[in-house]
Coordinates of C-alpha atoms and ligand atoms in Angstrom, one line a residue:
M19 CA 0.0 0.0 0.0
A20 CA 1.4 3.4 -1.0
K21 CA 1.4 6.5 1.1
I22 CA -0.9 9.0 -0.5
I23 CA 0.8 12.4 -1.0
D24 CA -1.8 14.9 0.0
G25 CA -1.2 17.9 -2.3
K26 CA -4.2 19.8 -0.9
A27 CA -2.8 19.6 2.7
I28 CA 0.8 20.5 1.6
S29 CA -0.5 23.3 -0.6
A30 CA -2.6 24.7 2.3
Q31 CA 0.6 24.6 4.5
I32 CA 2.7 26.5 2.0
R33 CA -0.2 29.0 1.3
A34 CA -0.4 29.8 5.0
E35 CA 3.4 30.5 5.0
I36 CA 3.0 32.7 1.9
K37 CA 0.0 34.5 3.5
E38 CA 2.1 35.3 6.6
S39 CA 5.0 36.6 4.4
A40 CA 2.6 38.6 2.3
A41 CA 1.1 40.2 5.4
A42 CA 4.6 41.2 6.6
F43 CA 5.4 42.6 3.2
T44 CA 2.2 44.7 3.1
A45 CA 2.7 46.0 6.6
R46 CA 6.3 47.0 5.7
R47 CA 5.6 48.5 2.3
G48 CA 2.1 49.8 2.5
Y49 CA 0.9 47.9 -0.6
R50 CA 0.2 44.3 -1.5
P51 CA 2.0 42.0 -3.9
G52 CA 0.0 42.2 -7.2
L53 CA -0.7 39.6 -9.9
A54 CA -2.4 40.3 -13.3
V55 CA -3.9 37.3 -15.1
I56 CA -4.7 37.5 -18.8
I57 CA -7.0 35.1 -20.6
V58 CA -8.0 35.3 -24.3
G59 CA -11.1 33.4 -25.5
S60 CA -13.5 31.2 -23.7
D61 CA -11.7 27.8 -23.2
P62 CA -13.6 26.4 -20.2
A63 CA -10.5 24.7 -18.6
S64 CA -8.6 28.0 -18.9
Q65 CA -11.4 29.9 -17.3
V66 CA -11.4 27.5 -14.3
Y67 CA -7.6 27.9 -13.9
V68 CA -7.9 31.7 -14.0
R69 CA -10.8 31.7 -11.5
N70 CA -8.7 29.5 -9.2
K71 CA -5.7 31.8 -9.6
R72 CA -7.7 34.9 -8.5
R73 CA -9.2 33.0 -5.6
A74 CA -5.7 32.0 -4.5
C75 CA -4.6 35.6 -4.6
D76 CA -7.5 36.6 -2.3
E77 CA -6.7 33.7 0.0
V78 CA -3.0 34.8 0.5
G79 CA -3.8 38.6 0.6
F80 CA -2.5 39.6 -2.8
Y81 CA -3.9 42.3 -5.1
S82 CA -5.1 40.9 -8.4
E83 CA -6.4 42.0 -11.8
A84 CA -8.0 39.7 -14.4
Y85 CA -8.2 40.6 -18.1
E86 CA -10.7 38.4 -19.9
L87 CA -10.2 39.3 -23.6
P88 CA -12.5 38.2 -26.4
E89 CA -11.4 35.4 -28.8
Q90 CA -10.9 37.9 -31.7
T91 CA -8.3 40.0 -29.7
T92 CA -5.4 40.9 -32.1
Q93 CA -1.7 40.4 -31.4
S94 CA -1.1 44.1 -31.1
E95 CA -4.0 44.6 -28.6
L96 CA -2.5 41.8 -26.5
I97 CA 1.0 43.2 -26.7
A98 CA -0.3 46.6 -25.7
L99 CA -1.9 45.1 -22.6
V100 CA 1.4 43.4 -21.7
D101 CA 3.2 46.7 -22.1
K102 CA 0.7 48.5 -19.9
L103 CA 1.1 45.8 -17.2
N104 CA 4.9 45.9 -17.5
A105 CA 4.8 49.6 -16.7
D106 CA 2.2 49.3 -13.8
D107 CA 3.9 49.5 -10.4
K108 CA 0.9 47.8 -8.7
I109 CA 1.5 44.7 -10.8
H110 CA 4.5 42.5 -9.8
G111 CA 3.6 39.4 -11.7
I112 CA 2.0 38.9 -15.2
L113 CA 0.6 35.6 -16.3
C114 CA -0.9 35.0 -19.7
Q115 CA -2.9 31.8 -19.7
L116 CA -1.8 29.4 -22.4
P117 CA -2.7 28.1 -24.9
L118 CA -3.7 31.3 -26.7
P119 CA -6.1 31.1 -29.7
K120 CA -4.3 29.9 -32.9
H121 CA -4.1 33.3 -34.6
L122 CA -1.9 34.7 -31.7
D123 CA 1.8 34.3 -31.4
E124 CA 2.5 32.9 -27.9
N125 CA 6.3 33.2 -28.2
E126 CA 6.1 36.9 -28.9
V127 CA 3.8 37.5 -25.9
I128 CA 6.1 35.5 -23.6
L129 CA 9.1 37.5 -24.9
R130 CA 7.3 40.8 -24.3
I131 CA 6.6 40.1 -20.5
N132 CA 9.3 41.8 -18.4
P133 CA 11.4 38.9 -17.1
A134 CA 11.2 40.4 -13.6
K135 CA 7.4 40.0 -13.8
D136 CA 7.4 36.6 -15.5
V137 CA 5.9 34.6 -12.6
D138 CA 5.3 31.6 -14.9
A139 CA 9.1 31.5 -15.6
F140 CA 8.4 31.0 -19.4
H141 CA 10.6 33.9 -20.7
P142 CA 13.8 32.5 -22.2
Y143 CA 15.8 34.6 -19.7
N144 CA 14.2 32.8 -16.8
V145 CA 14.3 29.4 -18.7
G146 CA 18.1 30.0 -19.0
K147 CA 18.4 30.9 -15.3
I148 CA 16.6 27.6 -14.4
M149 CA 19.1 25.7 -16.7
I150 CA 22.0 27.2 -14.7
G151 CA 20.3 26.6 -11.4
D152 CA 20.2 30.3 -10.5
Y153 CA 16.5 30.8 -9.9
D154 CA 14.6 34.0 -9.9
F155 CA 11.3 32.2 -10.4
L156 CA 10.4 28.6 -10.0
P157 CA 8.7 26.8 -12.9
C158 CA 5.4 26.4 -11.1
T159 CA 4.3 22.8 -11.8
P160 CA 7.8 21.2 -11.5
A161 CA 8.5 23.3 -8.3
G162 CA 5.2 22.0 -6.9
V163 CA 6.4 18.4 -7.5
M164 CA 9.7 19.2 -5.7
A165 CA 7.8 20.7 -2.8
L166 CA 5.7 17.5 -2.6
L167 CA 8.8 15.3 -2.5
E168 CA 10.6 17.5 0.1
R169 CA 7.6 17.8 2.4
S170 CA 7.0 14.1 2.2
G171 CA 10.6 13.4 3.2
I172 CA 11.5 11.8 -0.1
E173 CA 15.3 12.1 -0.9
V174 CA 16.1 12.7 -4.6
A175 CA 19.9 12.6 -4.5
G176 CA 21.3 9.5 -6.2
K177 CA 17.8 8.3 -7.3
E178 CA 16.8 7.2 -10.8
C179 CA 14.3 9.8 -11.8
V180 CA 12.3 9.1 -15.0
I181 CA 10.1 11.9 -16.5
V182 CA 7.7 10.9 -19.2
G183 CA 6.9 14.1 -21.1
R184 CA 9.1 16.8 -22.6
S185 CA 7.0 20.0 -22.6
N186 CA 8.5 23.4 -21.9
I187 CA 6.0 23.8 -19.0
V188 CA 6.6 20.5 -17.2
G189 CA 9.0 17.8 -18.6
K190 CA 12.1 20.0 -19.4
P191 CA 12.1 22.2 -16.3
Q192 CA 11.2 19.2 -14.1
A193 CA 14.4 17.5 -15.4
M194 CA 16.5 20.5 -14.4
L195 CA 15.0 20.7 -10.9
L196 CA 15.5 16.9 -10.3
L197 CA 19.1 17.2 -11.7
H198 CA 19.9 20.1 -9.4
A199 CA 18.6 18.0 -6.5
N200 CA 21.2 15.4 -7.6
G201 CA 18.9 12.9 -9.2
T202 CA 19.9 10.7 -12.1
V203 CA 17.5 12.0 -14.7
T204 CA 16.0 10.4 -17.9
I205 CA 13.4 12.2 -20.0
C206 CA 11.1 10.0 -22.1
H207 CA 8.7 11.0 -24.8
S208 CA 6.5 9.6 -27.6
R209 CA 9.5 8.3 -29.6
T210 CA 11.2 6.5 -26.6
K211 CA 11.8 2.8 -27.3
N212 CA 10.8 0.3 -24.6
L213 CA 9.1 3.0 -22.5
A214 CA 7.7 0.4 -20.0
E215 CA 11.2 -0.9 -19.4
V216 CA 12.7 2.6 -18.8
C217 CA 9.8 3.5 -16.5
R218 CA 10.5 0.3 -14.5
R219 CA 14.0 1.6 -13.7
A220 CA 12.5 4.6 -11.9
D221 CA 12.8 5.2 -8.2
I222 CA 10.8 8.4 -8.9
L223 CA 8.5 8.3 -11.9
V224 CA 7.0 11.6 -13.1
A225 CA 4.0 11.0 -15.4
A226 CA 3.3 14.0 -17.6
I227 CA 2.2 12.8 -21.0
G228 CA -1.5 13.8 -20.9
K229 CA -3.0 10.4 -21.6
A230 CA -5.6 9.2 -19.1
D231 CA -4.7 6.1 -17.0
F232 CA -1.7 5.4 -19.3
F233 CA 0.8 4.2 -16.6
T234 CA -0.2 0.7 -15.4
A235 CA 1.4 -1.5 -12.7
D236 CA 3.7 -3.3 -15.2
M237 CA 5.5 0.0 -15.9
V238 CA 6.3 0.7 -12.2
K239 CA 9.0 -0.8 -10.0
E240 CA 8.0 -2.2 -6.6
G241 CA 8.4 0.7 -4.1
A242 CA 8.7 3.5 -6.6
V243 CA 7.5 7.0 -5.9
V244 CA 4.9 7.9 -8.5
I245 CA 4.0 11.6 -9.2
D246 CA 1.1 12.1 -11.5
V247 CA 1.1 15.5 -13.3
G248 CA -1.8 14.4 -15.7
M249 CA -5.1 16.2 -15.7
N250 CA -7.4 14.5 -18.1
R251 CA -11.2 14.7 -18.4
R252 CA -13.0 11.4 -18.8
A253 CA -16.1 11.1 -21.0
D254 CA -18.2 11.3 -17.8
G255 CA -16.6 14.6 -17.0
K256 CA -14.5 13.2 -14.1
L257 CA -10.9 14.3 -13.7
T258 CA -8.2 11.6 -14.0
G259 CA -4.4 11.5 -14.1
D260 CA -1.9 9.8 -16.4
V261 CA -1.5 7.0 -13.9
D262 CA -4.0 4.1 -13.5
F263 CA -4.2 4.7 -9.8
S264 CA -6.0 1.5 -8.7
S265 CA -3.4 -0.8 -10.4
V266 CA -0.3 1.3 -9.5
E267 CA -1.1 2.3 -6.0
P268 CA -0.5 -1.2 -4.4
K269 CA 3.0 -1.3 -5.9
A270 CA 4.2 2.2 -5.2
S271 CA 5.7 3.5 -1.9
Y272 CA 4.2 7.0 -2.4
I273 CA 1.7 8.2 -5.0
T274 CA 0.0 11.5 -5.8
P275 CA -3.8 11.3 -6.4
V276 CA -5.7 13.2 -9.2
P277 CA -7.3 15.5 -8.2
G278 CA -5.6 16.6 -5.0
G279 CA -2.0 15.9 -5.8
V280 CA 0.2 18.1 -8.0
G281 CA -2.8 20.3 -9.2
P282 CA -3.2 22.5 -6.1
M283 CA 0.6 22.9 -5.9
T284 CA 1.0 24.7 -9.3
I285 CA -1.1 27.7 -8.2
T286 CA 0.6 27.7 -4.8
M287 CA 4.0 28.0 -6.5
L288 CA 2.6 30.9 -8.7
M289 CA 1.7 32.7 -5.4
K290 CA 5.3 32.1 -4.2
N291 CA 6.7 33.6 -7.4
T292 CA 4.4 36.6 -7.2
L293 CA 5.6 37.3 -3.6
T294 CA 9.3 36.9 -4.8
A295 CA 8.6 39.3 -7.7
A296 CA 7.2 41.9 -5.3
E297 CA 10.0 41.5 -2.8
R298 CA 12.6 41.8 -5.6
A299 CA 10.9 44.9 -7.0
A300 CA 10.7 46.4 -3.6
S301 CA 14.4 45.8 -2.9
K302 CA 15.3 47.8 -6.0
E303 CA 13.2 50.9 -5.0
Ligands
LIG23 N1 -1.7 26.6 -19.2 C1 -1.5 25.4 -18.5 N2 -0.7 25.5 -17.5 C2 -0.3 26.8 -17.5 C3 0.6 27.5 -16.6 O1 1.2 27.0 -15.7 N3 0.7 28.8 -16.9 C4 0.1 29.4 -18.0 N4 0.3 30.7 -18.2 N5 -0.7 28.8 -18.8 C5 -0.9 27.5 -18.5

C-alpha cells in the first residue's frame, strides 16, 4: 500500500506561509503583492484555472487583476496590454494563460513580458536561469512536484528519476530541478523505445504525457514514488491523471492522487513567485 501524498494539505501549509510573508510585506511596504492574469477566448478549462488563480490571490492577501479578452483579440492589442502591465507598479507578476487562440503568437507574448514580472518562468531569460540553477522564479508545476517530494521526506539525491513528457512547462524544467537535486534523470517521450522498461527503472516516476490512465502496474517498479502530473477529463466529466491509480497504488511506496496531488501545488508556486517578484521589485526601490 502506497502512502498518498496529499497535495491539498501540503499546498494549504505553503499558502499559509505565503500569507504570513505577504502580510509582513504589506505591513512593511504599504501595498500588496499584485498579480495580473490575462486570458484570451473562452476555453472552459482555462477559465477554471484563471478563477482559481484569482481565488488563491484573495486567500493569501494579494492584489489581483483579471483581463478576460475576447477570442478575436489581435496580437497588437494583447502586446499593448502586456506593455501596460509591464509599466504598472501595482503589478509585480503577469501571467498570460496558455494556450492562446491559434491566430496569436504565444512566443512573442512571452518574450514581451518583463522577465522580472514573468511569474510563470516562461521567458527565455528565466528558462536560461533555471538551466543554470540560479532561480529568480520557480517553474510552477515542477516546483510543486519538488515541494511535494521535500515535504513528504523523499530524498532525490542519487535516485533514478524518469520523467515521461518533454513539454516546456513540465517535462524539461522538471528534469532540471531533479538534476539540481542530484537525481539521475531520464526524459522519455513519444519516440522513446521500450518505454515500460525505462519506467520500471525509476525510483521516482513523473508522469506527464497527458493520456488518461496510461501508466499501469507493469510500468512501475515495486516501491517507486509515482508523481502524476496528468489532468485528463474522462467522457463522464471526471478528472483523472496519467496513472492508472488503482493498479499502480498497491505497488508504489508513495503516490499522488488526481485530483488533490500536483494540481493544487501549481497555483501555490505561482503565489510564491508573485511574492518573490514583489520582494525583488521592492528591494530595487
Ligand atoms: N496553461 C496550462 N498551464 C499553465 C501555466 O502554468 N501557466 C500558464 N500561463 N498557462 C498554462
